[in-house]
Amino acid sequence: MDLFSTPAPESARQRVAELTKLIDHYNYEYYMNDQSLVSDYEFDALLRELVELEKQYPELSLPTSPARRVGGEVNKQFKQVTHRFPMLSLGNTYSIEEIEEFEARTRKLLDGVPFTYTCELKYDGVAIGLTYRRGQLVQAVTRGNGTVGDDITSNARTVGTIPLRLHGDWPDDFEARGEVVYPFEPFEAMNRQREADGDAPFANPRNAASGSLKLQDSAECAKRKLMFCMYFLMLPPDAPQQSDPAYATHSGRLAAAKEMGFKVQPYIKECQNIKEIKDFIDYWDHERWNLPFGIDGVVIKVNQTGLWDRLGTTAKSPRWAIAYKFKAERVSTPLTEVTYQVGRTGIVTPVANMEPVWLGGTTVRRATLNNADFIAKLDIHEGDSLLVEKGGEIIPKIVGVDLEKRPEGARPITYATVCPVCGTRLVRSEGEAGYYCPNQDGCLPQILGQLEHFVGRRAMDIDSLGSERLRLLYDAGLVHNPADLYDLTAQQLIGLGEGSASSIQEKGAINILKALEESKRVPFERVLFALGIRYVGEVGAKKLARHFGNIDALMAANVMELAAVEDVGEVTAVAVFDFFNNAAHRQMVERLRAAGLQMESVDTRVGNQLEGMTIVVSGVFKHFSRDEIKASIEQHGGKAGSSISGKTTYLLAGENMGPEKLKKAEKLGVAIISESDYEAMIGEGGEK
Ligand code: IVH
């Protein structure tokens, strides 16, 4: 190592201060004023430099450093925290009459005292409370049950619109409450990526926001591009600002928060009377589809915070505020045709094609009919008009049939009996809602789907081959199944798809061949996953690979032996058995083996020091990531357990260990060891 290139601590300290100031400034301009003062590239370079410096000198890493924005802290379990002030919810209603009643009641209770209302958006996300002390974010907690929530501070720090350090004047001690939302654009991009990776997409942005805040690895959360919409600034009763006129109204408090660096949405209106409230509601009921994030209603609050106590609260919600919720938009439109889509594993999904209709900001032409049971349950007939809804979900849903519009003599939909692509008779396994096409190796969407799965990131990771290129290779008659990929030559590839966006030039061809060559090092368990056997996901593939050790033992196993593997059920066992009982599949495996792919698990063991021990890990470690420490346990002959039981030998405790695990270990008398104890235990092997 070149010692001279390591900055001396004083210069490091200076550089950290400099970078922090610069990055904070760029961040502020970006989020508050929508201005990029530097290119993404330059920004990333500065941030990376700061992250590296703080890694090298952890004592320079402050909890409010912008380097925290990239995440890195890992939380196995989120600490439970009791809210200092309970997080109440709001009374809500779908009826305008109830809003009128709320307004009249409030006016009556306030008995001639002058006051106004604020109307603002009801953000559709996850409620959190952020505690700030002396201008710094100290804790972020989810709403939970209103009394106790989860401490998600490390994930919250990665949300760009949550300030870590405040600007200007701020109360010494307060809580900023608001909703973390997942804006539509990054949400859809993330879902597309998940589908490409073979992960289940999230149903809606709210679920995705909630899932993201609960990610154990905050670096993953940082990638999610969440947004914080503040709706409340809460002061403790003895705060000096309680008597400051600037803090005497809800709108004033939000304006103050904006000055501190919170991104406060501009869509807030002070209203004098019910007419203005109703106008606000009507406006946003239509306009909501033009927002970059989801809302599910409007919140109306009494603006003068000094009147809140006078109005009081009921058991669950304050009397000084109410939420009006938008109804899901629903339209009726004629069904023109039911078509069928065939997925990678042959599953056939019926799709309703309808007369185009305007719904919630987009034109809807198609919507899924899920499966044969769904069509039967709704009793859909030919020519029916379907009721389509769009609620918080962006995807339109078919919710029923408009029976009044059913044409005379209409016949019920008869479900397809043959595959719409290859004409093979469809089959339905017992107990399953869906039909599938069994022609795995001759049905185009299945062939292409299998190829896409095979090259996927979690499988063989051949990223120079996307779906368009695979289609090119198929159309050129070069690739029909995964084994064909390994017979490709540069000559065959160069010039393919001339004139199209996915055309392959010399450099592209070299990249493809290189990636194919590299894929020969991909471990057996991923090769097994890449084969795309029905029901065999990543975990199942791992378990099968470990249990059988190599492809020959796996191919020779009967259903009973397969079902005996941990986490492999009977349905999967039958699917695996059927897969390898197919001569074409066996031939493909042989060709892949001949091409040099890994067909057996490699014993990664480096020692036997932990033989017979089961070790449960908890918390964060200095020298290992969680995956690394688990792998290390196995490499030294031990078993990495997931929960503490009578069989646990040790609880290996890192920093911020969950209190539950500790309690359980103490109760069962399981010995607790530290990271350095662990290193000493395996140290004899001489390797980490
Ligand atoms: S005010 C004491 N304002 O809607 C009441 N809530 O039950 C404080 N929400 O889970 C809430 N947008 O998280 C308020 N502009 C807004 C809001 C909002 C969304 C959520 C809130 C709560 C639910 C109301």
XYZ file of C-alpha atoms and ligand atoms in Angstrom:
712
model
C 0.000 0.000 0.000
C 1.216 3.496 -0.782
C 1.296 5.111 2.639
C 1.896 8.590 1.229
C -1.421 8.591 -0.587
C -3.352 8.226 2.685
C -4.393 11.672 3.877
C -3.163 12.656 7.297
C -6.017 12.981 9.814
C -5.941 16.793 9.885
C -6.224 17.116 6.124
C -8.877 14.401 6.178
C -10.818 16.343 8.769
C -10.650 19.449 6.627
C -11.641 17.629 3.477
C -14.585 15.932 5.231
C -15.826 19.343 6.411
C -15.385 20.786 2.932
C -17.152 17.912 1.191
C -19.971 17.907 3.735
C -20.633 21.583 3.173
C -20.514 21.286 -0.580
C -22.725 18.199 -0.794
C -25.233 19.636 1.679
C -25.429 22.754 -0.455
C -25.966 20.811 -3.701
C -28.558 18.609 -2.006
C -30.441 21.596 -0.680
C -30.560 23.305 -4.068
C -31.615 20.071 -5.732
C -34.490 19.231 -3.410
C -35.630 22.691 -2.411
C -35.061 24.709 -5.555
C -35.101 21.958 -8.195
C -31.658 23.019 -9.318
C -28.737 20.762 -10.186
C -25.614 22.816 -9.626
C -23.334 19.974 -10.708
C -23.715 16.938 -12.934
C -24.822 13.639 -11.386
C -21.381 12.350 -12.165
C -19.580 15.090 -10.258
C -22.018 14.811 -7.378
C -21.505 11.065 -7.113
C -17.745 11.513 -7.200
C -17.854 13.960 -4.274
C -20.175 11.730 -2.301
C -18.027 8.699 -2.952
C -14.949 10.574 -1.785
C -16.735 11.490 1.450
C -17.983 7.947 2.003
C -14.462 6.606 1.516
C -12.920 9.144 3.886
C -15.486 8.391 6.572
C -14.896 4.710 6.148
C -11.204 5.278 6.652
C -11.707 7.594 9.630
C -14.937 6.537 11.326
C -14.421 9.146 14.030
C -15.096 11.815 11.395
C -18.457 10.326 10.433
C -21.247 12.353 12.043
C -24.814 11.048 12.208
C -25.868 13.997 10.049
C -23.198 13.476 7.386
C -24.567 13.404 3.826
C -22.564 10.187 3.420
C -25.366 8.543 5.427
C -27.625 9.172 2.461
C -26.111 6.227 0.643
C -26.955 3.906 3.508
C -24.889 0.958 4.592
C -26.171 0.346 8.095
C -27.853 -3.005 8.449
C -30.767 -3.573 10.800
C -31.882 -7.098 11.457
C -34.631 -6.028 13.744
C -36.004 -2.541 14.173
C -35.948 -1.199 17.686
C -39.404 -0.519 19.061
C -39.861 3.042 20.255
C -42.695 4.600 22.239
C -43.841 7.873 20.672
C -43.352 10.863 22.918
C -46.742 12.110 21.713
C -49.092 9.459 20.386
C -49.574 9.485 16.616
C -53.298 9.898 16.298
C -55.169 9.161 13.135
C -57.924 11.218 11.571
C -61.621 10.721 11.354
C -62.317 10.119 7.697
C -65.272 10.099 5.405
C -66.264 9.625 1.781
C -69.254 11.911 2.149
C -69.388 15.639 1.485
C -72.350 15.897 3.868
C -70.125 14.738 6.710
C -67.600 17.420 5.784
C -70.417 19.958 5.963
C -71.346 18.572 9.383
C -67.736 18.775 10.552
C -67.559 22.396 9.453
C -70.845 23.367 11.124
C -69.912 21.546 14.356
C -66.496 23.192 14.523
C -68.012 26.628 13.960
C -70.522 25.999 16.703
C -67.934 24.744 19.191
C -65.732 27.763 18.546
C -68.672 29.985 19.219
C -67.813 33.158 17.351
C -64.012 32.994 17.770
C -62.447 33.979 14.424
C -60.630 31.100 12.743
C -59.830 29.606 9.323
C -59.220 26.148 7.868
C -56.306 24.726 5.937
C -56.958 22.224 3.211
C -54.099 20.052 2.101
C -53.480 16.774 0.311
C -53.833 13.440 2.024
C -50.638 11.749 0.938
C -50.943 8.046 0.248
C -47.905 6.592 1.947
C -46.506 5.620 5.328
C -46.740 7.936 8.348
C -43.504 8.629 10.223
C -42.362 10.992 12.951
C -38.927 12.655 12.819
C -37.385 13.999 15.993
C -35.045 16.979 15.664
C -32.868 18.241 18.499
C -30.668 21.279 18.113
C -31.282 21.312 14.398
C -30.282 17.703 13.811
C -32.297 14.646 12.912
C -31.936 12.249 15.830
C -34.625 9.652 15.288
C -37.212 8.484 12.759
C -40.044 6.236 13.871
C -42.958 4.692 11.960
C -46.489 5.262 13.176
C -46.874 1.611 14.201
C -49.973 1.286 16.343
C -49.899 5.001 17.181
C -48.247 4.406 20.558
C -45.214 2.320 19.634
C -43.455 2.284 16.253
C -40.236 1.009 14.656
C -37.014 2.974 14.749
C -36.155 3.341 11.053
C -33.618 6.150 11.442
C -30.918 4.673 9.218
C -33.380 4.158 6.363
C -34.940 7.606 6.839
C -31.500 9.199 6.499
C -31.347 7.900 2.924
C -34.495 9.801 1.911
C -33.261 12.915 0.091
C -36.160 15.126 1.179
C -35.589 14.443 4.888
C -33.115 17.071 6.088
C -30.384 15.700 8.331
C -29.346 19.159 9.498
C -31.632 22.180 9.480
C -31.133 25.658 8.063
C -31.829 29.030 9.631
C -33.878 29.173 12.844
C -35.398 26.088 14.341
C -37.026 25.080 17.616
C -34.519 23.242 19.801
C -36.776 20.263 20.138
C -39.663 19.269 17.871
C -41.123 16.514 15.777
C -41.787 16.708 12.055
C -44.554 14.367 11.025
C -45.456 13.411 7.547
C -45.888 10.692 5.031
C -43.197 8.852 3.120
C -44.495 8.315 -0.406
C -43.112 6.501 -3.424
C -43.503 8.834 -6.426
C -44.998 7.118 -9.489
C -41.992 7.381 -11.772
C -39.346 5.721 -9.586
C -41.999 3.286 -8.346
C -42.748 2.083 -11.838
C -39.071 1.915 -12.763
C -38.383 -0.175 -9.656
C -41.269 -2.514 -10.417
C -40.079 -2.975 -14.013
C -36.645 -3.876 -12.667
C -38.157 -6.321 -10.174
C -40.072 -8.054 -12.922
C -36.962 -8.248 -15.084
C -35.139 -9.822 -12.116
C -37.924 -12.312 -11.556
C -39.106 -10.686 -8.294
C -42.778 -10.112 -7.550
C -43.745 -6.504 -8.280
C -45.304 -4.373 -5.526
C -49.076 -3.920 -5.781
C -48.981 -0.167 -5.229
C -46.658 2.671 -4.225
C -47.889 2.633 -0.618
C -46.924 -0.998 -0.046
C -43.619 -0.363 -1.747
C -42.889 2.669 0.458
C -43.697 0.666 3.544
C -41.563 -2.284 2.408
C -38.684 0.048 1.571
C -38.621 1.648 5.016
C -38.407 -1.808 6.538
C -35.489 -2.966 4.400
C -32.713 -4.316 6.559
C -29.985 -2.877 4.370
C -30.259 0.903 4.278
C -28.128 1.003 1.106
C -31.021 -0.776 -0.616
C -33.460 1.765 0.778
C -31.256 4.560 -0.604
C -31.865 3.232 -4.123
C -35.618 3.531 -3.769
C -35.964 7.315 -4.265
C -38.640 7.807 -1.641
C -40.010 11.212 -0.752
C -41.102 12.736 2.541
C -44.183 14.984 2.554
C -44.380 16.862 5.829
C -47.836 17.632 7.191
C -47.296 18.528 10.798
C -44.793 20.337 13.011
C -45.260 19.287 16.580
C -43.873 21.320 19.478
C -43.620 20.104 23.068
C -46.025 22.043 25.358
C -43.190 23.992 26.996
C -41.448 25.052 23.771
C -40.832 28.829 23.642
C -42.242 28.866 20.097
C -45.682 28.104 21.547
C -46.098 31.835 22.071
C -44.398 32.879 18.820
C -46.985 34.250 16.341
C -45.107 32.581 13.480
C -46.007 29.225 15.058
C -49.594 30.120 15.932
C -51.051 28.562 12.792
C -50.593 25.212 11.078
C -49.803 26.958 7.785
C -47.274 29.190 9.579
C -45.560 26.143 11.059
C -45.285 24.491 7.674
C -43.907 27.714 6.201
C -41.324 27.773 9.017
C -40.486 24.136 8.280
C -39.892 25.051 4.665
C -37.347 27.656 5.740
C -35.584 24.967 7.770
C -35.134 22.846 4.647
C -38.128 20.521 4.642
C -39.746 19.938 1.284
C -43.248 21.131 2.082
C -45.738 20.558 -0.728
C -47.129 23.837 -2.062
C -50.671 22.470 -2.365
C -52.072 23.885 0.816
C -54.860 26.436 0.926
C -56.256 28.517 3.712
C -60.055 28.412 3.438
C -62.606 30.682 5.050
C -65.769 28.640 4.611
C -67.342 25.389 3.430
C -67.617 26.602 -0.162
C -63.863 27.074 -0.403
C -63.307 23.670 1.225
C -65.610 21.987 -1.288
C -63.906 23.742 -4.193
C -60.528 22.454 -2.983
C -61.895 18.904 -2.737
C -63.460 19.044 -6.223
C -60.335 20.444 -7.759
C -58.058 17.718 -6.370
C -60.500 14.899 -7.064
C -59.754 15.484 -10.758
C -56.337 17.020 -10.621
C -54.819 14.282 -8.425
C -53.861 12.203 -11.443
C -51.510 14.924 -12.579
C -49.454 14.794 -9.392
C -46.151 12.899 -9.427
C -47.224 10.902 -6.317
C -50.415 9.324 -5.005
C -52.971 10.971 -2.756
C -56.136 9.384 -1.466
C -58.018 12.435 -0.254
C -57.856 15.863 1.290
C -57.220 16.785 4.940
C -59.011 19.745 6.490
C -57.588 21.230 9.691
C -58.427 24.206 11.868
C -55.519 26.493 11.115
C -55.131 28.218 14.509
C -53.168 25.761 16.646
C -54.185 27.598 19.830
C -57.756 26.406 19.242
C -56.865 22.742 19.006
C -56.963 22.122 22.758
C -60.313 23.795 22.974
C -61.748 21.436 20.380
C -60.030 18.451 21.975
C -59.797 14.868 20.753
C -62.016 11.834 20.786
C -60.521 8.462 21.754
C -58.744 8.082 18.429
C -58.711 11.323 16.512
C -58.682 15.083 16.988
C -61.847 17.149 16.590
C -59.955 19.919 14.826
C -59.276 17.932 11.672
C -60.968 15.521 9.291
C -59.988 13.622 6.155
C -62.141 13.457 3.057
C -61.295 10.328 1.068
C -61.736 10.136 -2.689
C -63.836 7.333 -4.005
C -62.083 4.977 -6.367
C -63.018 6.114 -9.851
C -65.248 3.636 -11.595
C -66.451 3.456 -15.183
C -68.349 0.972 -17.288
C -67.104 0.013 -20.743
C -67.971 -2.762 -23.227
C -65.792 -5.863 -23.421
C -64.710 -6.422 -26.998
C -62.637 -9.586 -26.697
C -60.943 -11.874 -24.198
C -57.379 -12.646 -25.231
C -54.838 -14.858 -23.488
C -51.230 -14.246 -22.520
C -48.715 -17.010 -22.018
C -45.986 -16.526 -19.430
C -42.513 -18.024 -19.042
C -43.730 -21.069 -17.184
C -46.694 -21.539 -19.507
C -49.290 -19.982 -17.194
C -52.122 -18.581 -19.282
C -53.646 -15.277 -18.152
C -56.919 -14.047 -19.647
C -57.047 -10.356 -20.548
C -60.153 -8.231 -21.116
C -59.863 -5.978 -24.159
C -62.348 -3.138 -23.837
C -63.614 -0.056 -25.644
C -61.045 2.596 -24.665
C -62.224 4.597 -21.690
C -60.767 7.530 -19.763
C -60.129 6.619 -16.143
C -58.055 8.386 -13.513
C -55.747 10.207 -15.860
C -55.113 7.487 -18.451
C -56.943 5.682 -21.223
C -57.712 2.114 -20.262
C -57.979 -0.504 -22.994
C -56.983 -3.707 -21.290
C -57.113 -5.204 -17.814
C -56.337 -8.615 -16.420
C -59.081 -11.154 -15.780
C -56.658 -13.130 -13.585
C -57.835 -16.685 -14.229
C -60.764 -18.907 -15.151
C -62.188 -18.806 -11.616
C -62.296 -15.010 -11.685
C -64.260 -14.995 -14.960
C -66.661 -17.579 -13.536
C -67.080 -15.681 -10.265
C -67.984 -12.435 -12.026
C -70.071 -14.480 -14.478
C -68.837 -12.473 -17.443
C -70.808 -12.883 -20.670
C -69.854 -12.009 -24.234
C -70.543 -8.343 -24.989
C -70.901 -7.435 -21.314
C -70.010 -3.986 -20.091
C -67.373 -4.282 -17.390
C -66.987 -2.095 -14.319
C -63.404 -0.885 -14.102
C -61.942 0.857 -11.077
C -58.799 2.704 -10.266
C -58.131 3.403 -6.621
C -54.780 3.855 -4.906
C -53.477 1.218 -7.262
C -52.339 2.640 -10.568
C -53.341 -0.504 -12.359
C -57.022 -0.604 -13.351
C -59.037 -3.427 -11.816
C -62.146 -5.140 -13.121
C -64.599 -5.251 -10.244
C -67.857 -6.403 -11.793
C -70.320 -6.518 -14.639
C -72.816 -3.770 -15.478
C -75.761 -6.174 -15.659
C -78.198 -3.592 -16.991
C -76.190 -3.366 -20.168
C -75.982 -7.126 -20.837
C -77.085 -7.787 -24.440
C -80.119 -10.041 -24.928
C -79.200 -13.707 -25.272
C -75.514 -13.157 -24.407
C -73.589 -16.358 -23.688
C -71.130 -16.829 -20.849
C -67.457 -16.574 -21.804
C -66.044 -19.963 -22.657
C -62.478 -20.269 -21.525
C -59.765 -21.123 -24.057
C -59.084 -24.831 -24.345
C -55.916 -24.573 -26.397
C -52.830 -22.359 -26.141
C -53.414 -19.152 -28.137
C -49.810 -19.243 -29.356
C -48.997 -22.855 -30.165
C -52.393 -24.566 -30.146
C -51.460 -27.178 -27.520
C -54.354 -28.322 -25.307
C -54.226 -26.410 -22.003
C -54.031 -28.276 -18.713
C -54.991 -27.380 -15.206
C -53.322 -28.954 -12.178
C -55.529 -29.980 -9.346
C -56.217 -27.200 -6.866
C -54.864 -24.470 -9.127
C -56.837 -21.531 -10.453
C -54.844 -21.182 -13.662
C -54.539 -23.209 -16.829
C -51.161 -23.638 -18.432
C -49.696 -24.652 -21.744
C -47.553 -27.765 -21.249
C -45.574 -27.238 -24.467
C -42.572 -25.810 -22.622
C -40.071 -26.283 -25.389
C -42.176 -25.447 -28.421
C -44.259 -22.445 -27.391
C -42.664 -19.107 -28.295
C -43.384 -17.001 -25.162
C -42.188 -19.901 -23.050
C -39.025 -20.366 -25.089
C -38.181 -16.652 -24.960
C -39.262 -16.395 -21.327
C -37.012 -19.305 -20.392
C -34.090 -17.758 -22.214
C -34.677 -14.418 -20.480
C -34.834 -16.164 -17.144
C -31.647 -18.093 -17.894
C -29.595 -14.963 -18.634
C -31.166 -12.990 -15.727
C -29.090 -11.284 -13.074
C -29.878 -13.794 -10.371
C -29.366 -16.711 -12.719
C -26.430 -16.757 -15.184
C -26.119 -12.957 -15.203
C -25.399 -12.481 -18.898
C -26.446 -8.876 -19.069
C -25.255 -8.241 -22.615
C -28.198 -10.371 -23.750
C -31.502 -8.576 -23.246
C -34.901 -9.683 -24.447
C -34.549 -8.004 -27.853
C -31.259 -9.672 -28.596
C -32.569 -13.033 -27.484
C -35.439 -12.530 -29.914
C -32.927 -11.750 -32.672
C -31.022 -14.934 -31.920
C -34.220 -16.951 -31.916
C -35.483 -15.428 -35.165
C -32.144 -16.131 -36.813
C -32.592 -19.779 -35.878
C -29.460 -19.725 -33.722
C -30.872 -20.161 -30.240
C -33.802 -22.272 -29.241
C -32.823 -23.304 -25.750
C -30.201 -22.141 -23.237
C -27.644 -24.734 -24.328
C -27.592 -23.215 -27.833
C -26.156 -19.998 -26.374
C -22.849 -21.731 -25.691
C -22.476 -22.785 -29.340
C -22.618 -19.198 -30.613
C -19.644 -17.870 -32.549
C -18.543 -14.310 -33.269
C -19.218 -14.853 -36.972
C -22.813 -15.807 -36.307
C -23.364 -12.828 -34.049
C -21.760 -9.948 -35.934
C -24.233 -8.100 -38.108
C -27.368 -9.626 -36.580
C -30.356 -7.294 -36.534
C -28.659 -4.782 -38.839
C -30.521 -1.493 -38.714
C -32.386 -2.217 -35.475
C -31.641 -0.738 -32.049
C -30.524 -4.117 -30.760
C -28.197 -4.899 -33.674
C -24.936 -6.648 -32.808
C -21.601 -5.222 -33.895
C -18.136 -6.608 -33.350
C -17.787 -5.152 -29.868
C -21.220 -6.389 -28.848
C -20.398 -9.860 -30.096
C -17.180 -9.930 -28.084
C -19.061 -8.818 -24.972
C -21.671 -11.509 -25.394
C -19.081 -14.241 -25.827
C -17.104 -12.937 -22.869
C -20.182 -12.884 -20.640
C -21.054 -16.422 -21.716
C -17.535 -17.526 -20.906
C -17.703 -15.858 -17.482
C -21.033 -17.488 -16.755
C -19.242 -20.827 -16.689
C -18.007 -19.870 -13.230
C -21.523 -19.266 -11.878
C -22.057 -21.705 -8.970
C -24.187 -24.807 -9.387
C -27.089 -23.538 -7.297
C -27.594 -20.617 -9.666
C -27.241 -22.851 -12.718
C -30.018 -24.949 -11.227
C -32.161 -21.863 -10.676
C -31.404 -20.733 -14.253
C -32.893 -23.948 -15.658
C -36.270 -22.436 -14.831
C -37.889 -25.518 -13.338
C -41.418 -24.687 -12.310
C -41.664 -23.709 -8.602
C -37.881 -23.814 -8.104
C -36.882 -20.327 -6.961
C -33.527 -19.156 -5.726
C -33.943 -20.597 -2.246
C -35.253 -23.921 -3.499
C -32.357 -24.212 -5.945
C -29.890 -23.551 -3.149
C -31.440 -26.193 -0.917
C -31.531 -28.777 -3.708
C -27.949 -28.022 -4.739
C -26.687 -28.364 -1.182
C -28.656 -31.513 -0.497
C -27.719 -33.445 -3.612
C -24.323 -31.892 -4.244
C -24.389 -32.442 -8.009
C -26.715 -32.660 -10.975
C -26.402 -36.443 -11.396
C -27.596 -37.168 -7.871
C -30.410 -34.680 -8.355
C -31.502 -36.198 -11.675
C -31.465 -39.674 -10.157
C -33.674 -38.727 -7.191
C -37.260 -39.920 -6.970
C -40.169 -37.770 -5.818
C -39.911 -38.984 -2.243
C -36.229 -38.191 -2.010
C -36.835 -34.773 -3.514
C -39.681 -33.979 -1.150
C -37.458 -34.886 1.802
C -35.285 -31.828 1.154
C -35.863 -28.967 3.580
C -38.380 -26.442 2.206
C -39.158 -28.533 -0.897
C -42.811 -29.471 -0.957
C -44.443 -32.255 -2.887
C -45.602 -30.033 -5.744
C -42.054 -28.809 -6.314
C -40.692 -32.338 -5.968
C -43.018 -33.542 -8.730
C -42.071 -30.575 -10.942
C -38.348 -31.319 -10.522
C -38.882 -34.998 -11.183
C -40.939 -34.286 -14.320
C -38.403 -31.789 -15.574
C -35.523 -34.250 -15.494
C -37.630 -37.095 -16.777
C -37.962 -35.260 -20.041
C -35.366 -36.459 -22.568
C -34.994 -33.002 -24.132
C -34.171 -31.525 -20.734
C -31.615 -34.198 -19.988
C -30.011 -33.565 -23.324
C -29.901 -29.841 -22.595
C -28.240 -30.491 -19.238
C -25.615 -32.664 -20.953
C -24.873 -29.947 -23.473
C -24.557 -27.358 -20.701
C -22.242 -29.667 -18.816
C -20.131 -30.202 -21.933
C -19.991 -26.422 -22.406
C -18.344 -26.202 -18.987
C -21.110 -24.970 -16.675
C -20.877 -25.834 -12.978
C -22.836 -28.984 -12.280
C -21.739 -29.630 -8.752
C -21.550 -27.704 -5.491
C -18.074 -26.681 -4.591
C -17.092 -27.381 -1.041
C -16.077 -23.970 0.231
C -15.042 -25.258 3.596
C -11.752 -23.936 4.931
C -11.770 -25.492 8.385
C -13.659 -27.594 10.914
C -13.409 -25.369 13.960
C -17.171 -24.937 14.225
C -18.135 -28.528 13.508
C -21.408 -29.436 15.215
C -22.167 -25.868 16.309
C -25.216 -23.810 15.448
C -24.563 -20.093 15.649
C -27.195 -17.392 15.420
C -25.954 -13.960 14.371
C -27.544 -10.675 15.319
C -26.602 -7.019 14.885
C -23.968 -5.325 12.783
C -20.335 -6.432 12.542
C -17.089 -4.595 11.962
C -15.291 -7.001 9.670
C -18.132 -8.875 8.026
C -21.436 -8.142 6.366
C -24.202 -10.400 7.617
C -23.985 -12.631 4.563
C -20.222 -12.860 4.944
C -20.351 -13.885 8.576
C -22.963 -16.547 7.852
C -20.886 -17.853 4.952
C -17.843 -17.835 7.229
C -19.676 -19.947 9.836
C -20.506 -22.498 7.176
C -17.007 -22.420 5.730
C -15.714 -23.425 9.143
C -18.086 -26.342 9.467
C -20.813 -24.682 11.546
C -24.456 -24.039 10.850
C -25.861 -20.503 10.713
C -29.195 -20.622 12.521
C -31.904 -18.048 12.054
C -33.604 -18.095 15.433
C -32.518 -18.980 18.935
C -33.656 -22.320 20.281
C -32.430 -25.028 22.608
C -30.187 -26.232 19.770
C -28.298 -22.935 19.462
C -24.669 -23.172 20.577
C -23.836 -19.464 20.508
C -25.453 -16.144 19.893
C -22.903 -14.111 17.955
C -23.701 -10.531 18.892
C -22.753 -7.488 16.846
C -23.637 -3.873 17.461
C -27.284 -2.824 17.786
C -28.434 -6.346 18.422
C -32.192 -6.782 18.753
C -33.319 -6.924 22.398
C -35.624 -9.875 21.721
C -32.753 -12.145 20.721
C -30.758 -11.142 23.754
C -33.670 -11.869 26.069
C -34.287 -15.233 24.490
C -30.606 -16.204 24.649
C -30.486 -15.310 28.329
C -33.647 -17.220 29.018
C -32.407 -20.376 27.304
C -28.895 -20.012 28.697
C -27.307 -19.697 25.257
C -23.764 -18.308 25.511
C -23.227 -14.942 23.852
C -20.005 -14.303 21.982
C -18.597 -11.155 20.377
C -17.144 -10.668 16.920
C -13.609 -10.859 18.307
C -14.441 -14.062 20.240
C -15.650 -15.455 16.947
C -12.521 -14.396 15.118
C -10.420 -16.043 17.810
C -12.450 -19.238 17.444
C -11.834 -19.502 13.740
C -8.397 -17.897 13.976
C -6.647 -21.213 14.315
C -7.493 -21.966 10.718
C -5.496 -18.872 9.854
C -8.180 -17.457 7.648
C -11.095 -15.162 8.127
S -52.705 15.156 9.781
C -53.520 14.215 14.325
N -52.288 15.580 7.251
O -53.574 10.097 6.976
C -53.646 13.925 12.901
N -52.436 13.336 7.989
O -55.608 9.130 9.675
C -52.404 14.106 12.159
N -52.054 11.683 6.211
O -52.074 8.062 9.014
C -52.542 13.743 10.754
N -51.702 13.129 4.596
O -50.432 9.743 8.231
C -52.462 14.663 8.208
N -51.841 16.109 5.028
C -52.023 15.198 5.983
C -51.962 13.823 5.714
C -52.179 12.916 6.748
C -51.758 11.842 4.918
C -52.224 10.373 6.868
C -51.695 10.274 8.262
C -52.635 9.342 8.976
C -53.833 9.313 8.091
C -55.009 9.947 8.789
